[in-house]
mmCIF file of C-alpha atoms and ligand atoms in Angstrom:
data_model
loop_
_atom_site.group_PDB
_atom_site.id
_atom_site.type_symbol
_atom_site.label_atom_id
_atom_site.label_comp_id
_atom_site.label_asym_id
_atom_site.label_seq_id
_atom_site.Cartn_x
_atom_site.Cartn_y
_atom_site.Cartn_z
ATOM 1 C CA MET A 1 51.819 -39.223 109.756
ATOM 2 C CA LYS A 2 48.097 -38.459 110.095
ATOM 3 C CA CYS A 3 46.413 -36.415 112.847
ATOM 4 C CA LEU A 4 42.797 -37.146 113.759
ATOM 5 C CA HIS A 5 42.550 -34.508 116.547
ATOM 6 C CA LYS A 6 40.503 -36.707 118.838
ATOM 7 C CA MET A 7 41.749 -37.083 122.431
ATOM 8 C CA ILE A 8 41.124 -40.524 123.883
ATOM 9 C CA GLU A 9 42.506 -42.662 126.701
ATOM 10 C CA VAL A 10 44.754 -45.325 125.194
ATOM 11 C CA THR A 11 46.309 -48.404 126.808
ATOM 12 C CA VAL A 12 49.209 -50.244 125.218
ATOM 13 C CA VAL A 13 51.176 -53.378 126.113
ATOM 14 C CA SER A 14 54.754 -53.485 124.937
ATOM 15 C CA PRO A 15 57.489 -56.102 125.400
ATOM 16 C CA ALA A 16 61.023 -55.761 126.697
ATOM 17 C CA ASN A 17 63.563 -57.210 124.288
ATOM 18 C CA ILE A 18 66.787 -59.159 124.612
ATOM 19 C CA ALA A 19 69.644 -58.009 122.392
ATOM 20 C CA PHE A 20 71.589 -60.776 120.626
ATOM 21 C CA ILE A 21 73.777 -58.105 119.015
ATOM 22 C CA LYS A 22 74.073 -55.262 121.522
ATOM 23 C CA PHE A 23 73.715 -51.511 121.217
ATOM 24 C CA TRP A 24 76.684 -50.088 123.144
ATOM 25 C CA GLY A 25 77.902 -46.516 122.617
ATOM 26 C CA LYS A 26 76.166 -43.636 120.835
ATOM 27 C CA LYS A 27 77.522 -41.707 117.864
ATOM 28 C CA ASN A 28 74.833 -39.098 118.577
ATOM 29 C CA PRO A 29 73.945 -39.171 122.298
ATOM 30 C CA LYS A 30 71.206 -36.540 121.978
ATOM 31 C CA LEU A 31 69.306 -38.521 119.343
ATOM 32 C CA ASN A 32 70.320 -41.983 120.629
ATOM 33 C CA ILE A 33 71.949 -42.918 117.326
ATOM 34 C CA PRO A 34 74.209 -45.956 117.890
ATOM 35 C CA PHE A 35 77.640 -46.815 116.500
ATOM 36 C CA ASN A 36 76.385 -50.195 115.266
ATOM 37 C CA ASP A 37 73.361 -52.171 114.067
ATOM 38 C CA SER A 38 71.752 -54.458 116.669
ATOM 39 C CA ILE A 39 69.432 -57.467 116.689
ATOM 40 C CA SER A 40 66.928 -58.514 119.341
ATOM 41 C CA MET A 41 63.875 -60.581 120.186
ATOM 42 C CA ASN A 42 60.740 -59.272 121.901
ATOM 43 C CA LEU A 43 59.891 -61.030 125.174
ATOM 44 C CA SER A 44 56.382 -62.381 125.817
ATOM 45 C CA GLY A 45 56.744 -62.521 129.621
ATOM 46 C CA CYS A 46 58.344 -59.114 130.335
ATOM 47 C CA THR A 47 55.947 -56.335 129.433
ATOM 48 C CA THR A 48 54.965 -52.787 130.309
ATOM 49 C CA THR A 49 51.333 -51.697 130.235
ATOM 50 C CA THR A 50 50.930 -47.948 129.757
ATOM 51 C CA THR A 51 47.830 -45.774 129.679
ATOM 52 C CA VAL A 52 48.013 -42.205 128.360
ATOM 53 C CA GLN A 53 45.371 -39.502 128.333
ATOM 54 C CA PHE A 54 45.750 -35.844 127.357
ATOM 55 C CA SER A 55 43.381 -33.554 129.246
ATOM 56 C CA ASP A 56 42.578 -29.845 129.624
ATOM 57 C CA LYS A 57 42.064 -30.499 133.355
ATOM 58 C CA LEU A 58 45.797 -31.095 133.961
ATOM 59 C CA LYS A 59 48.165 -28.180 134.765
ATOM 60 C CA SER A 60 51.304 -30.302 134.248
ATOM 61 C CA ASP A 61 52.189 -33.795 133.028
ATOM 62 C CA LYS A 62 51.553 -36.472 135.643
ATOM 63 C CA ILE A 63 53.740 -39.562 135.361
ATOM 64 C CA ILE A 64 53.057 -42.631 137.472
ATOM 65 C CA VAL A 65 55.335 -45.684 137.215
ATOM 66 C CA ASN A 66 54.469 -48.849 139.143
ATOM 67 C CA GLY A 67 52.001 -46.894 141.301
ATOM 68 C CA LYS A 68 54.409 -44.043 142.235
ATOM 69 C CA GLU A 69 54.612 -40.552 140.793
ATOM 70 C CA VAL A 70 58.133 -40.105 139.372
ATOM 71 C CA GLY A 71 60.537 -37.200 138.905
ATOM 72 C CA GLY A 72 64.167 -36.948 137.801
ATOM 73 C CA LEU A 73 65.749 -38.407 134.663
ATOM 74 C CA GLY A 74 62.960 -40.906 133.929
ATOM 75 C CA ASN A 75 60.454 -38.081 134.080
ATOM 76 C CA ASP A 76 62.547 -35.824 131.794
ATOM 77 C CA ARG A 77 62.719 -38.508 129.138
ATOM 78 C CA VAL A 78 58.965 -39.134 129.354
ATOM 79 C CA LYS A 79 58.361 -35.386 128.951
ATOM 80 C CA LEU A 80 60.678 -35.312 125.954
ATOM 81 C CA ILE A 81 58.513 -37.915 124.200
ATOM 82 C CA LEU A 82 55.279 -36.162 125.262
ATOM 83 C CA ASN A 83 56.618 -32.838 123.924
ATOM 84 C CA GLU A 84 57.442 -34.423 120.585
ATOM 85 C CA ILE A 85 53.948 -35.905 120.414
ATOM 86 C CA ARG A 86 52.383 -32.511 121.283
ATOM 87 C CA LYS A 87 54.470 -30.858 118.579
ATOM 88 C CA MET A 88 53.433 -33.400 115.927
ATOM 89 C CA ALA A 89 49.747 -33.293 116.972
ATOM 90 C CA LYS A 90 49.825 -29.483 117.373
ATOM 91 C CA ILE A 91 48.278 -29.625 120.846
ATOM 92 C CA LYS A 92 49.263 -28.029 124.165
ATOM 93 C CA LEU A 93 47.348 -30.336 126.532
ATOM 94 C CA LYS A 94 49.165 -31.994 129.444
ATOM 95 C CA ALA A 95 49.053 -35.759 129.846
ATOM 96 C CA GLU A 96 48.593 -38.343 132.551
ATOM 97 C CA VAL A 97 50.813 -41.375 131.985
ATOM 98 C CA ASN A 98 50.294 -44.502 134.056
ATOM 99 C CA SER A 99 52.801 -47.265 133.490
ATOM 100 C CA LYS A 100 53.287 -50.671 135.110
ATOM 101 C CA ASN A 101 55.957 -53.338 134.530
ATOM 102 C CA ASN A 102 55.271 -57.012 135.204
ATOM 103 C CA PHE A 103 59.006 -57.619 135.941
ATOM 104 C CA PRO A 104 61.743 -55.945 138.069
ATOM 105 C CA SER A 105 62.637 -52.512 136.641
ATOM 106 C CA ASP A 106 66.221 -51.346 136.048
ATOM 107 C CA ALA A 107 67.829 -54.770 136.490
ATOM 108 C CA GLY A 108 68.950 -55.474 132.958
ATOM 109 C CA ILE A 109 65.567 -56.612 131.649
ATOM 110 C CA ALA A 110 65.205 -53.580 129.403
ATOM 111 C CA SER A 111 62.357 -51.870 131.267
ATOM 112 C CA SER A 112 63.261 -48.712 129.374
ATOM 113 C CA ALA A 113 62.673 -50.540 126.063
ATOM 114 C CA SER A 114 59.189 -51.740 126.986
ATOM 115 C CA GLY A 115 58.407 -48.465 128.777
ATOM 116 C CA PHE A 116 59.344 -46.033 126.017
ATOM 117 C CA SER A 117 57.912 -48.141 123.185
ATOM 118 C CA ALA A 118 54.603 -48.364 125.096
ATOM 119 C CA LEU A 119 54.679 -44.600 125.698
ATOM 120 C CA ALA A 120 55.391 -43.789 122.045
ATOM 121 C CA LEU A 121 52.417 -45.831 120.819
ATOM 122 C CA ALA A 122 49.955 -44.957 123.625
ATOM 123 C CA GLY A 123 50.888 -41.254 123.639
ATOM 124 C CA SER A 124 50.741 -40.786 119.884
ATOM 125 C CA VAL A 125 47.369 -42.542 119.521
ATOM 126 C CA ALA A 126 45.985 -40.675 122.581
ATOM 127 C CA ALA A 127 46.955 -37.409 120.858
ATOM 128 C CA GLY A 128 45.068 -38.414 117.718
ATOM 129 C CA LEU A 129 48.174 -39.237 115.652
ATOM 130 C CA LYS A 130 48.457 -42.216 113.342
ATOM 131 C CA LEU A 131 52.196 -42.874 113.025
ATOM 132 C CA SER A 132 53.749 -45.564 110.833
ATOM 133 C CA GLU A 133 55.816 -48.366 112.421
ATOM 134 C CA LYS A 134 58.996 -46.584 111.307
ATOM 135 C CA GLU A 135 57.857 -43.238 112.810
ATOM 136 C CA LEU A 136 56.945 -44.990 116.088
ATOM 137 C CA SER A 137 60.307 -46.754 116.215
ATOM 138 C CA ILE A 138 62.107 -43.408 115.767
ATOM 139 C CA LEU A 139 59.943 -41.751 118.443
ATOM 140 C CA ALA A 140 60.535 -44.611 120.918
ATOM 141 C CA ARG A 141 64.300 -44.429 120.201
ATOM 142 C CA HIS A 142 64.370 -40.859 121.543
ATOM 143 C CA GLY A 143 63.354 -42.168 125.002
ATOM 144 C CA SER A 144 65.774 -45.099 125.024
ATOM 145 C CA GLY A 145 67.703 -46.515 122.083
ATOM 146 C CA SER A 146 66.703 -50.140 122.583
ATOM 147 C CA ALA A 147 63.002 -49.113 122.752
ATOM 148 C CA CYS A 148 62.971 -48.711 118.960
ATOM 149 C CA ARG A 149 63.349 -52.524 118.681
ATOM 150 C CA SER A 150 60.207 -53.178 120.793
ATOM 151 C CA ILE A 151 57.889 -51.548 118.226
ATOM 152 C CA PRO A 152 58.084 -54.119 115.364
ATOM 153 C CA ASP A 153 57.131 -57.776 115.894
ATOM 154 C CA GLY A 154 59.243 -60.791 116.822
ATOM 155 C CA PHE A 155 62.915 -60.751 115.844
ATOM 156 C CA THR A 156 63.962 -57.196 115.077
ATOM 157 C CA TYR A 157 66.884 -55.407 113.460
ATOM 158 C CA TRP A 158 67.893 -51.823 114.286
ATOM 159 C CA ARG A 159 69.900 -50.255 111.481
ATOM 160 C CA GLU A 160 72.189 -47.657 113.069
ATOM 161 C CA GLY A 161 71.490 -45.075 110.342
ATOM 162 C CA THR A 162 73.239 -41.762 109.871
ATOM 163 C CA ASN A 163 70.586 -39.323 111.075
ATOM 164 C CA ASN A 164 67.284 -39.169 112.932
ATOM 165 C CA SER A 165 65.106 -40.503 110.134
ATOM 166 C CA SER A 166 67.393 -43.375 109.068
ATOM 167 C CA SER A 167 67.927 -44.955 112.522
ATOM 168 C CA PHE A 168 64.997 -47.293 113.281
ATOM 169 C CA ALA A 169 64.111 -50.965 113.751
ATOM 170 C CA PHE A 170 62.146 -53.393 111.602
ATOM 171 C CA SER A 171 61.098 -57.012 111.881
ATOM 172 C CA ILE A 172 63.248 -59.720 110.258
ATOM 173 C CA ALA A 173 60.989 -62.607 111.383
ATOM 174 C CA PRO A 174 57.595 -62.814 113.138
ATOM 175 C CA PRO A 175 57.287 -64.269 116.676
ATOM 176 C CA GLU A 176 55.962 -67.645 115.494
ATOM 177 C CA PHE A 177 58.907 -68.074 113.093
ATOM 178 C CA TRP A 178 61.140 -69.871 115.627
ATOM 179 C CA ASP A 179 60.130 -71.714 118.781
ATOM 180 C CA ILE A 180 62.921 -70.582 121.093
ATOM 181 C CA ARG A 181 62.858 -69.354 124.679
ATOM 182 C CA ASP A 182 64.565 -66.740 126.781
ATOM 183 C CA LEU A 183 64.616 -67.953 130.403
ATOM 184 C CA VAL A 184 65.431 -64.782 132.316
ATOM 185 C CA THR A 185 67.196 -65.987 135.429
ATOM 186 C CA VAL A 186 66.747 -63.229 137.983
ATOM 187 C CA VAL A 187 69.640 -63.107 140.455
ATOM 188 C CA SER A 188 68.999 -59.550 141.643
ATOM 189 C CA LYS A 189 65.875 -57.410 141.901
ATOM 190 C CA GLU A 190 67.780 -54.324 143.028
ATOM 191 C CA LYS A 191 68.015 -51.143 141.003
ATOM 192 C CA LYS A 192 71.438 -51.274 139.344
ATOM 193 C CA LYS A 193 74.075 -48.725 140.384
ATOM 194 C CA SER A 194 75.128 -47.739 136.846
ATOM 195 C CA GLY A 195 72.482 -47.389 134.171
ATOM 196 C CA SER A 196 73.031 -48.067 130.475
ATOM 197 C CA THR A 197 73.287 -44.286 129.830
ATOM 198 C CA GLU A 198 76.495 -44.226 131.865
ATOM 199 C CA GLY A 199 77.773 -47.306 130.040
ATOM 200 C CA HIS A 200 77.062 -45.818 126.593
ATOM 201 C CA GLY A 201 78.888 -42.629 127.636
ATOM 202 C CA ALA A 202 82.014 -44.514 128.709
ATOM 203 C CA ALA A 203 81.945 -47.113 125.892
ATOM 204 C CA THR A 204 84.556 -45.533 123.608
ATOM 205 C CA THR A 205 87.047 -45.286 126.506
ATOM 206 C CA SER A 206 87.431 -49.082 126.437
ATOM 207 C CA PRO A 207 90.510 -50.184 124.433
ATOM 208 C CA TYR A 208 88.315 -52.915 122.943
ATOM 209 C CA PHE A 209 85.569 -50.635 121.637
ATOM 210 C CA TRP A 210 86.887 -49.976 118.090
ATOM 211 C CA LEU A 211 88.169 -53.534 117.758
ATOM 212 C CA ARG A 212 84.628 -54.762 118.397
ATOM 213 C CA ILE A 213 83.153 -52.317 115.876
ATOM 214 C CA LYS A 214 85.693 -53.538 113.299
ATOM 215 C CA ASN A 215 84.689 -57.190 113.762
ATOM 216 C CA LEU A 216 80.996 -56.612 114.308
ATOM 217 C CA SER A 217 79.652 -56.529 110.746
ATOM 218 C CA ARG A 218 80.818 -60.128 110.252
ATOM 219 C CA ARG A 219 79.176 -61.279 113.505
ATOM 220 C CA ILE A 220 75.947 -59.438 112.637
ATOM 221 C CA LYS A 221 75.800 -61.172 109.243
ATOM 222 C CA ILE A 222 76.432 -64.602 110.790
ATOM 223 C CA LEU A 223 73.911 -64.139 113.592
ATOM 224 C CA LYS A 224 71.160 -62.748 111.350
ATOM 225 C CA SER A 225 71.586 -65.583 108.881
ATOM 226 C CA ALA A 226 71.628 -68.143 111.752
ATOM 227 C CA ILE A 227 68.229 -66.794 112.899
ATOM 228 C CA LEU A 228 66.802 -66.970 109.378
ATOM 229 C CA LYS A 229 68.174 -70.514 108.906
ATOM 230 C CA LYS A 230 67.157 -71.539 112.471
ATOM 231 C CA ASP A 231 70.736 -72.708 113.022
ATOM 232 C CA PHE A 232 70.572 -72.781 116.832
ATOM 233 C CA ASP A 233 74.220 -73.630 117.555
ATOM 234 C CA THR A 234 75.713 -70.888 115.344
ATOM 235 C CA PHE A 235 73.140 -68.447 116.707
ATOM 236 C CA GLY A 236 73.917 -69.397 120.331
ATOM 237 C CA GLN A 237 77.681 -69.315 119.982
ATOM 238 C CA ASN A 238 77.585 -65.830 118.436
ATOM 239 C CA LEU A 239 75.098 -64.337 120.875
ATOM 240 C CA GLU A 240 77.176 -65.621 123.788
ATOM 241 C CA GLU A 241 80.430 -64.189 122.397
ATOM 242 C CA GLU A 242 78.645 -60.892 121.849
ATOM 243 C CA ALA A 243 77.414 -60.816 125.475
ATOM 244 C CA VAL A 244 80.929 -61.420 126.795
ATOM 245 C CA ASP A 245 82.291 -58.658 124.520
ATOM 246 C CA LEU A 246 79.739 -56.175 125.862
ATOM 247 C CA HIS A 247 80.747 -56.871 129.458
ATOM 248 C CA VAL A 248 84.481 -56.813 128.633
ATOM 249 C CA MET A 249 83.919 -53.319 127.217
ATOM 250 C CA ALA A 250 81.967 -52.242 130.302
ATOM 251 C CA MET A 251 84.612 -53.630 132.672
ATOM 252 C CA THR A 252 87.477 -51.984 130.755
ATOM 253 C CA SER A 253 85.947 -48.541 130.252
ATOM 254 C CA HIS A 254 86.767 -45.469 132.367
ATOM 255 C CA PRO A 255 85.233 -45.620 134.887
ATOM 256 C CA PRO A 256 84.779 -49.399 134.705
ATOM 257 C CA ILE A 257 81.321 -50.879 135.235
ATOM 258 C CA PHE A 258 80.778 -54.343 136.730
ATOM 259 C CA TYR A 259 77.218 -55.458 136.120
ATOM 260 C CA TRP A 260 77.605 -59.109 137.201
ATOM 261 C CA ASN A 261 77.211 -60.555 140.678
ATOM 262 C CA SER A 262 78.084 -64.015 142.023
ATOM 263 C CA GLY A 263 74.643 -65.317 140.975
ATOM 264 C CA THR A 264 75.434 -64.249 137.388
ATOM 265 C CA MET A 265 78.588 -66.411 137.430
ATOM 266 C CA ASP A 266 76.643 -69.368 138.861
ATOM 267 C CA VAL A 267 74.226 -69.215 135.924
ATOM 268 C CA ILE A 268 77.072 -68.920 133.386
ATOM 269 C CA HIS A 269 78.775 -72.016 134.857
ATOM 270 C CA ALA A 270 75.482 -73.933 134.937
ATOM 271 C CA VAL A 271 74.833 -73.123 131.252
ATOM 272 C CA ILE A 272 78.339 -74.297 130.275
ATOM 273 C CA LYS A 273 77.844 -77.500 132.297
ATOM 274 C CA MET A 274 74.433 -78.199 130.720
ATOM 275 C CA ARG A 275 76.023 -77.741 127.311
ATOM 276 C CA GLU A 276 78.817 -80.178 128.180
ATOM 277 C CA GLU A 277 76.081 -82.648 129.106
ATOM 278 C CA GLY A 278 74.514 -82.253 125.666
ATOM 279 C CA MET A 279 71.757 -79.701 126.346
ATOM 280 C CA ALA A 280 71.738 -76.805 123.868
ATOM 281 C CA CYS A 281 71.568 -73.516 125.779
ATOM 282 C CA PHE A 282 73.454 -70.217 125.695
ATOM 283 C CA PHE A 283 73.676 -67.152 127.943
ATOM 284 C CA THR A 284 73.502 -63.417 127.378
ATOM 285 C CA MET A 285 73.069 -60.397 129.642
ATOM 286 C CA ASP A 286 72.235 -56.777 128.963
ATOM 287 C CA ALA A 287 73.395 -54.000 131.289
ATOM 288 C CA GLY A 288 72.616 -55.832 134.523
ATOM 289 C CA PRO A 289 73.317 -59.001 136.523
ATOM 290 C CA ASN A 290 70.351 -61.095 135.376
ATOM 291 C CA VAL A 291 71.083 -63.800 132.837
ATOM 292 C CA HIS A 292 68.997 -64.552 129.760
ATOM 293 C CA VAL A 293 69.341 -68.259 128.988
ATOM 294 C CA ILE A 294 68.385 -68.986 125.393
ATOM 295 C CA CYS A 295 67.160 -72.473 124.489
ATOM 296 C CA ARG A 296 64.771 -74.320 122.187
ATOM 297 C CA GLY A 297 61.096 -74.590 123.183
ATOM 298 C CA ILE A 298 61.319 -78.375 123.651
ATOM 299 C CA ASP A 299 64.172 -78.023 126.201
ATOM 300 C CA GLU A 300 62.527 -75.282 128.247
ATOM 301 C CA SER A 301 61.218 -77.244 131.242
ATOM 302 C CA LYS A 302 64.433 -79.285 131.797
ATOM 303 C CA ILE A 303 66.652 -76.200 131.641
ATOM 304 C CA LYS A 304 64.297 -74.075 133.739
ATOM 305 C CA LYS A 305 64.389 -76.681 136.522
ATOM 306 C CA VAL A 306 68.212 -76.552 136.627
ATOM 307 C CA LEU A 307 68.235 -72.732 136.681
ATOM 308 C CA GLU A 308 65.608 -72.547 139.446
ATOM 309 C CA LYS A 309 67.711 -74.770 141.705
ATOM 310 C CA LEU A 310 70.837 -72.568 141.575
ATOM 311 C CA PRO A 311 71.615 -70.898 144.934
ATOM 312 C CA GLY A 312 71.546 -67.330 143.580
ATOM 313 C CA THR A 313 68.354 -67.664 141.537
ATOM 314 C CA ILE A 314 65.379 -65.667 142.850
ATOM 315 C CA PHE A 315 63.011 -66.722 140.041
ATOM 316 C CA VAL A 316 63.008 -67.511 136.328
ATOM 317 C CA ILE A 317 60.767 -65.760 133.771
ATOM 318 C CA SER A 318 59.943 -67.814 130.642
ATOM 319 C CA ASN A 319 59.669 -65.837 127.433
ATOM 320 C CA LYS A 320 58.660 -66.793 123.918
ATOM 321 C CA PRO A 321 59.288 -64.481 120.965
ATOM 322 C CA ALA A 322 56.539 -61.832 121.063
ATOM 323 C CA LYS A 323 54.762 -59.204 119.030
ATOM 324 C CA GLY A 324 55.860 -55.575 119.393
ATOM 325 C CA ALA A 325 53.922 -52.738 121.054
ATOM 326 C CA ARG A 326 50.140 -53.063 120.608
ATOM 327 C CA ILE A 327 46.982 -51.306 121.718
ATOM 328 C CA ILE A 328 44.714 -53.279 124.042
HETATM 329 O O1 PMV B 401 68.447 -48.555 125.312
HETATM 330 P P1 PMV B 401 69.394 -48.390 126.429
HETATM 331 O O2 PMV B 401 69.978 -47.028 126.461
HETATM 332 O O3 PMV B 401 68.799 -48.783 127.748
HETATM 333 O O4 PMV B 401 70.646 -49.365 126.162
HETATM 334 C C1 PMV B 401 70.537 -50.749 126.075
HETATM 335 C C2 PMV B 401 71.852 -51.399 126.222
HETATM 336 C C3 PMV B 401 71.862 -52.911 126.252
HETATM 337 O O5 PMV B 401 70.684 -53.398 126.846
HETATM 338 C C4 PMV B 401 73.041 -53.363 127.080
HETATM 339 C C5 PMV B 401 72.039 -53.510 124.862
HETATM 340 C C6 PMV B 401 70.847 -53.504 123.960
HETATM 341 O O6 PMV B 401 71.083 -53.465 122.744
HETATM 342 O O7 PMV B 401 69.697 -53.596 124.411
#
């Protein structure tokens, strides 16, 4: 870590990511340290743009998200990151944070991942710090676990680690490595009733939680090697099984959480039908009703047309693998 002590306004674009192996449950909730490793891909079409400036003219931190000043939990987590940055940079100045998503927030498209990774990079550079990729990933993780995977490029791997400094994400392949798509099929734009924080808290109450952990290292190995070998069918089958496992855990925890709606089921059935007809595509969802349909680049337009015609579909966002957080 280097500190240049020069306050500037910094704007960063950072991607959301889709988890192929999910983070579900925290062994250290305060530090967002997970029970298991996870794997994801950064999304080119779902980004947050964040501008941060520290200033002696501000009496308190000002946080604007999608044009509105925010308070509550979101605000507390932003302040937590800003406080860490101030501590590292040895400054006391308050900050103005202006953040905008180009996709619906809080609907299972990981707006917290793009948001906190953008904040970690923009805030640290605005405070004159020069953090390494690993240090940025750790800082972003403090805002939201999955945010640590939006710092490195392309396909990323978050090693659970045992303490604060050993739990961070790194790239296993750059964005151009594999021409695949994530067609995010949006079936709800509403703010979800239960956030992922609630889900993580209840995770270990599911009778399937420890069974999943027991079997997970094998699935992680298979899925990682399928990415590196570009074995689309093995990759797809494992990411789909993993998505179903996540939602089984959510539905069987105390209290249970049901993230899906009827539109979600329509997309699942359509994906299965397309597969029966010979089109390679697979589904996954994070903590929300919207479905991420994973396919090869060459099949994108055919599959997108089918998804757009489903009765519950509001719109479809096409994503290629993308770089991590970057200054613009
Ligand atoms: O980073 P959080 O606390 O928003 O949790 C993310 C949880 C999932 O999106 C369901 C899985 C994941 O690994 O991204």
